[in-house]
Amino acid sequence: MSSSLVQEIAEQTALFNNLRTQNADASLIERRSENLESSRKPREKKGEGEGEKKERILLKTAKGTRDYGPSEMLCRLHIERIVKDAFTLFGGSCLDTPVFERKDVLAGKYGEDSKLIFDLMDQGGEQLALRYDHTVPLARWLAMIGGGGQGKVWQVGKVYRRDQPVMSKGRMREFMQADFDISGTFDAMIPDAEILSLICTILNNLDIGEYTIKLNHRKILDGIFAVCGVPDDKIRTISSAVDKLDKLPWSEVKKEMTEEKIGEYVKHKGGPELLELLLKDATLIGNKSAKEGLEDMAILFGFLKAYQISDKISFDLSLARGLDYYTGLIYEAIKLKPVGNADEEEIDESQVGVGSIAAGGRYDNLVGMFTAAASGDGKKKVVNTPCVGISIGMDRIFALLSPKWASMGGRSKDTMVYVMAAGDGLLQERMELVRELREHGIKTDFLAKNKPKLPAQFAAGEKDEVPFAVILGSDELKEGLVTVKEQRWELKDGAKVKVESADKGRKVKRSELVTLIKGSDAWTEWR
């Protein structure tokens, strides 16, 4: 609103108020009020529309985020269901933590990556930040309940990182992670082996194709750094450099190394044979940290054989995992894709898909760190709660599976039956059958019209690619019959088309309808 218009309205308002204070004639006051209102509203609208150009809203999602339409969400829910089923199969209990935490809870837990935390403005006296992962909130929760004892806990939810997004690879600023963690004191490496068996089960059930799980141990890495003469204050810097070896050639990474000898170790990868080689290294085995790590790996390889997953494992000394809270075994699941010459030193990430799809490790001190900080007593001995876990990048798995889902003609919903009526609307009869089928666990829908025409009902069902059209007719209802027409779709030239059929459907007893649907191939495929 312009200043001249504001001034004019103020003057008119003053005149109106003067008339009221002077007890002027009521009709005069009413006319002045009407004049003021009639002059104010049009002028205000004109000023907003012409004098002040309204700012346009840019209809887009924020950087590093995206929407998922119904067909994409059906794929994502399919992925989520497989992951959650595996979590419960392995004895996990569900946990949910807030999407934002006190900033002091998150600060100092992620090393160099702390700069990627999303800060929130001061909220009623609390400095807050969006959660970066599920691990630190879990540790905070365990500390709050006194350690939690022995247990298996899983979480599925969104986390946030102020990173440079690469949307095509599933690298986002807002993304979904699924975590499974085992807390408490157990015998050496048993929970670690359970986690590795879990991730193999999930990746096999998701049918993502060939993958490998890279393993290393923080104690082995620290031992290597120690025997190579790396100062304590340089260990984390060197560790971050080592972690880049899967993305950059050694010629680039070694520029960040203070000791060339490190490269002779971290370029090794293999299986039990690499473990045997390292156990024969007198210099390395003479380091207490490295010796403990190698002993853990020897125990673990025996368990991996029992779980029959040894062929999926690669003992890789270049795996460093940059997060500060890891204390033992660390691992990362990688989707494999042919990259040409296996001897090539440089690896082009654009040729290996989305990269890491799951990662985790052992963090024995994080819960105790929170307990100690809460007590404020530096002298008091804190009892640690050892933990080991895995984080699965659900968006990265979606980036892998969504093309396959689309090529299969992925639907936007998994409705199995569309109930229709021929002739009279038979609305209540349709509602009764819909209720009956839903009570038997069959996903069912119908057109919310009193007397819809049959072509309109077929069009509605075909829009959602519903496999079964169940058609009611007055005469058939009297005989306890319904007409069932099975429908199929196929991809042609990249588009989904209905498979034409001369089949007009078959009459079946209403009492046998549920058995017919649940015994069909379509039920098995889409259930």
XYZ file of N, CA and C in Angstrom, residues 193-398:
618
model
N 28.893 -60.241 13.627
C 28.561 -61.217 12.586
C 27.061 -61.227 12.297
N 26.253 -61.042 13.337
C 24.795 -60.969 13.157
C 24.416 -59.808 12.242
N 25.048 -58.661 12.455
C 24.756 -57.491 11.627
C 25.109 -57.764 10.169
N 26.255 -58.388 9.942
C 26.675 -58.685 8.569
C 25.734 -59.692 7.915
N 25.278 -60.682 8.682
C 24.303 -61.636 8.153
C 22.990 -60.929 7.817
N 22.595 -59.983 8.665
C 21.367 -59.217 8.437
C 21.429 -58.452 7.122
N 22.518 -57.703 6.894
C 22.579 -56.884 5.685
C 22.614 -57.757 4.430
N 23.274 -58.917 4.512
C 23.265 -59.836 3.370
C 21.852 -60.357 3.102
N 21.130 -60.674 4.169
C 19.739 -61.130 4.018
C 18.889 -60.069 3.330
N 19.031 -58.819 3.762
C 18.237 -57.729 3.184
C 18.583 -57.518 1.715
N 19.869 -57.451 1.397
C 20.267 -57.186 0.007
C 19.883 -58.347 -0.908
N 19.939 -59.571 -0.398
C 19.490 -60.719 -1.188
C 17.984 -60.661 -1.427
N 17.229 -60.330 -0.386
C 15.771 -60.267 -0.517
C 15.327 -59.128 -1.426
N 16.109 -58.051 -1.456
C 15.793 -56.933 -2.345
C 16.172 -57.224 -3.795
N 16.980 -58.265 -3.997
C 17.411 -58.664 -5.341
C 18.061 -57.493 -6.086
N 19.043 -56.876 -5.432
C 19.692 -55.709 -6.049
C 20.789 -56.097 -7.031
N 21.117 -57.395 -7.108
C 22.214 -57.819 -7.965
C 23.469 -58.071 -7.151
N 24.608 -58.078 -7.827
C 25.865 -58.382 -7.154
C 26.299 -57.238 -6.227
N 26.798 -57.601 -5.075
C 27.271 -56.617 -4.105
C 28.424 -57.220 -3.311
N 29.144 -56.378 -2.630
C 30.178 -56.844 -1.711
C 30.133 -55.995 -0.454
N 30.589 -56.574 0.652
C 30.656 -55.838 1.910
C 32.123 -55.702 2.301
N 32.605 -54.477 2.277
C 33.986 -54.204 2.651
C 34.090 -54.127 4.178
N 35.108 -54.810 4.718
C 35.325 -54.831 6.164
C 36.694 -54.247 6.495
N 36.769 -53.613 7.640
C 38.045 -53.233 8.219
C 37.839 -53.090 9.725
N 38.878 -52.736 10.427
C 38.804 -52.621 11.880
C 39.558 -51.368 12.293
N 38.915 -50.541 13.098
C 39.560 -49.285 13.525
C 40.872 -49.549 14.256
N 40.922 -50.618 15.018
C 42.146 -50.911 15.767
C 43.292 -51.298 14.830
N 42.954 -51.994 13.752
C 43.990 -52.338 12.771
C 44.495 -51.069 12.093
N 43.558 -50.188 11.713
C 43.950 -48.921 11.090
C 44.830 -48.093 12.019
N 44.387 -47.973 13.269
C 45.166 -47.184 14.228
C 46.552 -47.796 14.433
N 46.612 -49.135 14.413
C 47.904 -49.804 14.549
C 48.807 -49.530 13.355
N 48.228 -49.546 12.161
C 48.998 -49.242 10.951
C 49.549 -47.822 11.020
N 48.697 -46.881 11.419
C 49.142 -45.491 11.520
C 50.277 -45.363 12.542
N 50.129 -46.111 13.644
C 51.144 -46.024 14.704
C 52.496 -46.562 14.224
N 52.496 -47.742 13.580
C 53.769 -48.331 13.137
C 54.379 -47.549 11.978
N 53.548 -46.747 11.294
C 54.057 -45.905 10.203
C 54.488 -44.528 10.709
N 54.362 -44.306 12.019
C 54.853 -43.064 12.602
C 53.943 -41.870 12.472
N 52.646 -42.094 12.296
C 51.702 -40.977 12.194
C 51.437 -40.418 13.592
N 51.642 -39.118 13.816
C 51.346 -38.523 15.132
C 49.863 -38.633 15.468
N 49.553 -38.687 16.759
C 48.157 -38.826 17.191
C 47.266 -37.731 16.630
N 47.791 -36.501 16.562
C 46.956 -35.391 16.098
C 46.727 -35.420 14.590
N 47.375 -36.342 13.877
C 47.200 -36.448 12.427
C 46.393 -37.685 12.021
N 46.056 -38.520 13.009
C 45.416 -39.802 12.695
C 44.086 -39.609 11.973
N 43.237 -38.706 12.463
C 41.929 -38.527 11.837
C 42.064 -37.929 10.429
N 43.024 -37.043 10.228
C 43.257 -36.463 8.904
C 43.694 -37.543 7.918
N 44.626 -38.362 8.341
C 45.107 -39.457 7.488
C 43.981 -40.458 7.230
N 43.179 -40.716 8.259
C 42.057 -41.640 8.126
C 41.086 -41.158 7.059
N 40.794 -39.864 7.042
C 39.895 -39.299 6.031
C 40.487 -39.440 4.639
N 41.810 -39.276 4.530
C 42.475 -39.422 3.236
C 42.379 -40.863 2.744
N 42.606 -41.820 3.639
C 42.513 -43.242 3.286
C 41.108 -43.570 2.786
N 40.096 -42.972 3.413
C 38.707 -43.246 3.064
C 38.360 -42.811 1.641
N 39.205 -41.999 1.025
C 38.955 -41.512 -0.346
C 39.473 -42.471 -1.407
N 40.131 -43.563 -0.998
C 40.763 -44.449 -1.970
C 39.771 -45.143 -2.897
N 38.499 -45.270 -2.481
C 37.536 -45.897 -3.377
C 36.988 -44.925 -4.408
N 37.367 -43.630 -4.286
C 36.864 -42.625 -5.223
C 37.983 -41.960 -6.020
N 39.205 -41.977 -5.468
C 40.332 -41.301 -6.104
C 41.489 -42.276 -6.282
N 42.320 -42.078 -7.299
C 43.492 -42.934 -7.481
C 44.511 -42.675 -6.386
N 45.376 -43.667 -6.153
C 46.398 -43.546 -5.121
C 47.291 -42.328 -5.365
N 47.547 -42.008 -6.627
C 48.408 -40.869 -6.947
C 47.882 -39.563 -6.370
N 46.540 -39.471 -6.221
C 45.940 -38.273 -5.626
C 45.911 -38.359 -4.109
N 45.522 -39.529 -3.598
C 45.370 -39.694 -2.158
C 46.702 -39.563 -1.433
N 47.761 -40.081 -2.031
C 49.051 -40.088 -1.337
C 49.591 -38.682 -1.083
N 49.054 -37.675 -1.807
C 49.472 -36.299 -1.570
C 49.100 -35.839 -0.160
N 48.024 -36.473 0.407
C 47.569 -36.102 1.745
C 48.250 -36.927 2.834
N 49.079 -37.889 2.439
C 49.731 -38.767 3.392
C 51.031 -38.138 3.902
N 51.264 -38.312 5.194
C 52.528 -37.843 5.753
C 53.580 -38.950 5.696
N 53.112 -40.200 5.567
C 54.036 -41.325 5.511
C 53.693 -42.198 4.311
N 54.629 -42.313 3.363
C 54.420 -43.113 2.155
C 54.148 -44.574 2.484
N 54.716 -45.057 3.611
C 54.610 -46.468 3.976
C 53.156 -46.895 4.194
N 52.306 -45.946 4.576
C 50.889 -46.280 4.817
C 50.277 -46.912 3.581
N 50.666 -46.398 2.424
C 50.110 -46.911 1.175
C 50.390 -48.376 0.941
N 51.506 -48.877 1.468
C 51.831 -50.296 1.298
C 50.839 -51.180 2.045
N 50.236 -50.634 3.091
C 49.231 -51.384 3.838
C 47.828 -51.198 3.257
N 47.408 -49.939 3.096
C 45.994 -49.662 2.813
C 45.564 -50.054 1.405
N 46.511 -50.409 0.547
C 46.126 -50.865 -0.787
C 45.785 -52.356 -0.808
N 45.942 -53.035 0.348
C 45.638 -54.469 0.427
C 44.133 -54.705 0.583
N 43.639 -55.742 -0.074
C 42.259 -56.198 0.131
C 42.202 -57.684 -0.191
N 41.247 -58.378 0.411
C 41.132 -59.819 0.186
C 40.215 -60.465 1.194
N 40.614 -61.653 1.671
C 39.805 -62.402 2.624
C 40.675 -62.979 3.712
N 40.428 -64.239 4.100
C 41.249 -64.862 5.145
C 42.739 -64.882 4.804
N 43.060 -64.944 3.496
C 44.479 -64.967 3.111
C 45.175 -63.662 3.467
N 44.438 -62.515 3.385
C 45.020 -61.232 3.786
C 45.243 -61.207 5.294
N 44.297 -61.772 6.043
C 44.449 -61.844 7.502
C 45.717 -62.636 7.868
N 45.932 -63.767 7.182
C 47.122 -64.581 7.450
C 48.394 -63.798 7.143
N 48.360 -63.035 6.056
C 49.520 -62.227 5.677
C 49.840 -61.189 6.752
N 48.817 -60.532 7.268
C 49.018 -59.486 8.279
C 49.477 -60.073 9.612
N 48.994 -61.276 9.929
C 49.399 -61.915 11.178
C 50.879 -62.307 11.161
N 51.444 -62.410 9.957
C 52.869 -62.735 9.824
C 53.755 -61.489 9.817
N 53.114 -60.308 9.836
C 53.861 -59.046 9.825
C 54.292 -58.738 11.268
N 55.553 -59.006 11.575
C 56.041 -58.865 12.953
C 55.908 -57.438 13.460
N 56.146 -56.463 12.567
C 56.051 -55.053 12.972
C 54.629 -54.701 13.359
N 53.684 -55.125 12.539
C 52.277 -54.800 12.795
C 51.755 -55.547 14.012
N 52.073 -56.835 14.097
C 51.547 -57.633 15.202
C 52.168 -57.213 16.531
N 53.285 -56.479 16.449
C 53.894 -55.974 17.673
C 53.162 -54.789 18.264
N 52.245 -54.216 17.497
C 51.433 -53.116 18.005
C 50.187 -53.669 18.693
N 49.950 -53.282 19.936
C 48.843 -53.836 20.731
C 47.488 -53.638 20.042
N 47.237 -52.424 19.520
C 45.956 -52.129 18.879
C 45.752 -53.003 17.651
N 46.752 -53.075 16.786
C 46.636 -53.879 15.565
C 46.440 -55.351 15.895
N 47.164 -55.850 16.903
C 47.045 -57.263 17.297
C 45.629 -57.582 17.749
N 45.027 -56.710 18.549
C 43.649 -56.936 19.021
C 42.672 -56.937 17.842
N 42.872 -56.013 16.905
C 41.994 -55.953 15.744
C 42.099 -57.186 14.871
N 43.316 -57.683 14.669
C 43.519 -58.874 13.851
C 42.935 -60.114 14.531
N 43.014 -60.184 15.842
C 42.403 -61.301 16.573
C 40.882 -61.278 16.428
N 40.305 -60.082 16.488
C 38.854 -59.957 16.258
C 38.482 -60.455 14.861
N 39.268 -60.079 13.863
C 38.971 -60.468 12.486
C 39.072 -61.981 12.317
N 40.023 -62.616 13.007
C 40.159 -64.075 12.936
C 38.901 -64.763 13.475
N 38.369 -64.252 14.588
C 37.128 -64.799 15.148
C 35.976 -64.585 14.175
N 35.909 -63.378 13.619
C 34.802 -63.018 12.721
C 34.758 -63.909 11.489
N 35.907 -64.190 10.882
C 35.912 -64.998 9.664
C 35.334 -66.387 9.909
N 35.523 -66.923 11.117
C 34.909 -68.206 11.452
C 33.392 -68.108 11.481
N 32.871 -67.012 12.041
C 31.415 -66.813 12.100
C 30.823 -66.592 10.704
N 31.532 -65.855 9.870
C 31.035 -65.582 8.512
C 30.878 -66.877 7.722
N 31.772 -67.812 7.987
C 31.669 -69.116 7.330
C 30.406 -69.844 7.788
N 30.096 -69.751 9.090
C 28.885 -70.395 9.621
C 27.623 -69.783 9.013
N 27.638 -68.465 8.795
C 26.492 -67.777 8.189
C 26.456 -67.924 6.668
N 27.497 -68.546 6.092
C 27.607 -68.763 4.648
C 27.553 -67.459 3.856
N 28.301 -66.460 4.348
C 28.350 -65.181 3.641
C 29.796 -64.754 3.349
N 30.734 -65.678 3.513
C 32.143 -65.333 3.295
C 32.393 -64.814 1.886
N 31.631 -65.337 0.899
C 31.845 -64.930 -0.493
C 31.403 -63.497 -0.753
N 30.664 -62.893 0.168
C 30.195 -61.513 0.002
C 31.116 -60.502 0.692
N 32.167 -60.992 1.340
C 32.995 -60.141 2.201
C 34.337 -59.839 1.550
N 34.790 -58.590 1.676
C 36.123 -58.195 1.245
C 36.802 -57.462 2.404
N 37.892 -58.056 2.899
C 38.699 -57.428 3.953
C 39.538 -56.351 3.266
N 39.183 -55.093 3.486
C 39.737 -53.976 2.699
C 40.364 -52.954 3.651
N 41.681 -52.856 3.643
C 42.372 -51.961 4.566
C 42.232 -50.486 4.199
N 41.652 -50.187 3.035
C 41.438 -48.777 2.674
C 40.148 -48.219 3.253
N 39.291 -49.091 3.803
C 38.037 -48.621 4.397
C 38.336 -47.959 5.729
N 37.967 -46.690 5.848
C 38.309 -45.952 7.074
C 37.091 -45.424 7.810
N 35.991 -45.127 7.108
C 34.787 -44.583 7.746
C 35.124 -43.378 8.612
N 34.829 -42.185 8.159
C 35.287 -40.958 8.792
C 34.696 -40.597 10.141
N 33.585 -41.215 10.539
C 32.931 -40.796 11.775
C 33.786 -41.121 13.000
N 33.803 -40.181 13.944
C 34.717 -40.273 15.083
C 34.344 -41.346 16.103
N 33.098 -41.799 16.116
C 32.688 -42.645 17.232
C 32.957 -44.137 17.029
N 33.454 -44.557 15.863
C 33.713 -45.983 15.654
C 34.943 -46.436 16.429
N 34.860 -47.628 17.037
C 35.945 -48.139 17.879
C 36.429 -49.518 17.464
N 35.710 -50.220 16.613
C 36.077 -51.595 16.261
C 35.832 -51.884 14.799
N 35.088 -52.961 14.528
C 34.788 -53.365 13.163
C 34.014 -52.258 12.442
N 34.369 -52.005 11.183
C 33.632 -51.076 10.335
C 33.362 -51.777 9.009
N 32.270 -51.403 8.345
C 31.903 -52.093 7.103
C 31.053 -51.181 6.230
N 31.023 -51.551 4.956
C 30.303 -50.763 3.964
C 29.852 -51.699 2.844
N 28.566 -51.693 2.527
C 28.026 -52.522 1.450
C 28.029 -51.722 0.150
N 28.595 -52.310 -0.900
C 28.745 -51.643 -2.185
C 28.051 -52.457 -3.265
N 27.242 -51.788 -4.077
C 26.639 -52.431 -5.241
C 27.695 -52.547 -6.332
N 27.892 -53.763 -6.834
C 28.912 -53.989 -7.848
C 28.348 -53.788 -9.242
N 29.203 -53.267 -10.121
C 28.845 -53.085 -11.516
C 30.132 -53.160 -12.323
N 30.125 -53.846 -13.458
C 31.358 -53.953 -14.241
C 31.920 -52.576 -14.572
N 33.228 -52.401 -14.369
C 33.864 -51.113 -14.637
C 35.008 -51.235 -15.625
N 34.983 -52.302 -16.442
C 36.032 -52.444 -17.455
C 37.235 -53.151 -16.895
N 38.399 -52.613 -17.132
C 39.664 -53.226 -16.725
C 39.808 -53.203 -15.208
N 39.872 -54.369 -14.614
C 39.952 -54.462 -13.150
C 41.269 -53.926 -12.612
N 42.283 -53.825 -13.502
C 43.590 -53.353 -13.046
C 43.706 -51.839 -13.059
N 42.709 -51.164 -13.590
C 42.771 -49.709 -13.640
C 42.812 -49.152 -12.236
N 43.686 -48.179 -12.020
C 43.869 -47.642 -10.668
C 42.742 -46.695 -10.302
N 42.303 -45.896 -11.247
C 41.282 -44.901 -10.948
C 39.901 -45.499 -11.105
N 39.026 -45.204 -10.154
C 37.660 -45.704 -10.181
C 36.716 -44.543 -10.421
N 35.925 -44.655 -11.456
C 34.960 -43.610 -11.795
C 33.641 -43.941 -11.118
N 33.268 -43.152 -10.118
C 32.054 -43.459 -9.360
C 30.817 -43.469 -10.243
N 30.841 -42.682 -11.333
C 29.671 -42.648 -12.222
C 29.447 -43.992 -12.898
N 30.465 -44.874 -12.871
C 30.345 -46.180 -13.493
C 30.044 -47.292 -12.490
N 29.924 -46.954 -11.250
C 29.627 -47.980 -10.243
C 28.330 -47.680 -9.508
N 27.419 -47.028 -10.202
C 26.100 -46.812 -9.629
C 26.092 -45.819 -8.497
N 25.400 -46.164 -7.419
C 25.197 -45.211 -6.328
C 26.259 -45.317 -5.246
N 27.255 -46.192 -5.427
C 28.287 -46.314 -4.406
C 27.779 -47.064 -3.192
N 28.118 -46.563 -2.003
C 27.750 -47.231 -0.758
C 26.235 -47.226 -0.572
N 25.680 -48.381 -0.233
C 24.232 -48.461 0.007
C 23.912 -48.778 1.466
N 24.923 -49.171 2.225
C 24.737 -49.422 3.659
C 26.112 -49.385 4.312
N 26.156 -48.939 5.548
C 27.439 -48.837 6.242
C 27.198 -48.807 7.747
N 28.249 -49.123 8.481
C 28.124 -49.081 9.934
C 29.377 -49.573 10.608
N 29.229 -49.942 11.870
C 30.385 -50.412 12.617
C 30.100 -50.484 14.106
N 31.176 -50.733 14.852
C 31.082 -50.847 16.303
C 31.436 -49.515 16.953
N 30.627 -49.114 17.917
C 30.872 -47.875 18.660
C 30.622 -48.144 20.144
N 31.686 -48.499 20.847
C 31.560 -48.962 22.230
C 31.514 -47.838 23.261
N 31.916 -46.629 22.885
C 32.060 -45.566 23.886
C 31.018 -44.447 23.789
N 30.180 -44.468 22.759
C 29.291 -43.333 22.521
C 28.243 -43.171 23.623
N 27.633 -44.274 24.049
C 26.621 -44.193 25.114
C 27.273 -43.705 26.403
N 28.454 -44.247 26.737
C 29.169 -43.817 27.938
C 29.566 -42.359 27.881
N 29.849 -41.862 26.675
C 30.190 -40.449 26.505
C 29.029 -39.562 26.936
N 27.811 -39.953 26.549
C 26.627 -39.197 26.956
C 26.382 -39.312 28.459
N 26.556 -40.508 29.003
C 26.344 -40.711 30.434
C 27.306 -39.860 31.253
N 28.576 -39.824 30.825
C 29.587 -39.031 31.535
C 29.277 -37.543 31.442
N 28.871 -37.097 30.235
C 28.563 -35.674 30.046
C 27.358 -35.264 30.881
N 26.402 -36.175 31.029
C 25.202 -35.859 31.811
C 25.498 -35.807 33.300
N 26.435 -36.650 33.756
C 26.749 -36.684 35.188
C 27.579 -35.480 35.610
N 28.393 -34.961 34.687
C 29.230 -33.798 34.994
C 30.342 -34.094 35.965
N 30.556 -35.367 36.279
C 31.594 -35.765 37.240
C 32.693 -36.490 36.488
N 33.775 -35.801 36.212
C 34.860 -36.385 35.447
C 35.559 -37.509 36.166
N 35.454 -37.575 37.499
C 36.154 -38.599 38.271
C 35.354 -39.895 38.364
N 34.059 -39.793 38.182
C 33.203 -40.962 38.327
C 33.397 -41.915 37.149
N 33.584 -43.200 37.457
C 33.777 -44.195 36.408
C 32.449 -44.463 35.719
N 32.467 -44.361 34.383
C 31.249 -44.551 33.600
C 31.246 -45.952 33.011
N 30.138 -46.648 33.150
C 29.988 -47.977 32.561
C 29.505 -47.812 31.123
N 30.311 -48.270 30.179
C 29.959 -48.153 28.771
C 28.930 -49.192 28.360
N 28.171 -48.868 27.331
C 27.252 -49.816 26.704
C 27.761 -50.074 25.294
N 28.452 -51.185 25.059
C 28.970 -51.460 23.716
C 27.826 -51.601 22.709
N 28.037 -51.081 21.504
C 27.011 -51.148 20.462
C 27.655 -51.437 19.115
N 26.888 -52.064 18.245
C 27.301 -52.260 16.858
C 26.049 -52.176 15.995
N 26.157 -51.550 14.810
C 24.953 -51.371 14.011
C 25.239 -51.138 12.546
N 24.148 -51.024 11.796
C 24.208 -50.791 10.347
C 23.180 -49.737 9.979
N 23.536 -48.850 9.030
C 22.603 -47.868 8.482
C 22.432 -48.159 6.998
N 21.197 -48.315 6.573
C 20.898 -48.628 5.174
C 20.345 -47.380 4.500
N 20.962 -46.991 3.396
C 20.497 -45.825 2.635
C 19.316 -46.194 1.757
N 18.114 -45.934 2.250
C 16.906 -46.354 1.526
C 16.754 -45.630 0.182
N 17.177 -44.366 0.123
C 17.060 -43.625 -1.134
C 18.045 -44.141 -2.169
N 19.202 -44.583 -1.717
C 20.176 -45.142 -2.654
C 19.686 -46.489 -3.194
N 19.058 -47.276 -2.347
C 18.489 -48.536 -2.824
C 17.347 -48.256 -3.792
N 16.541 -47.240 -3.489
C 15.459 -46.857 -4.404
C 16.022 -46.430 -5.756
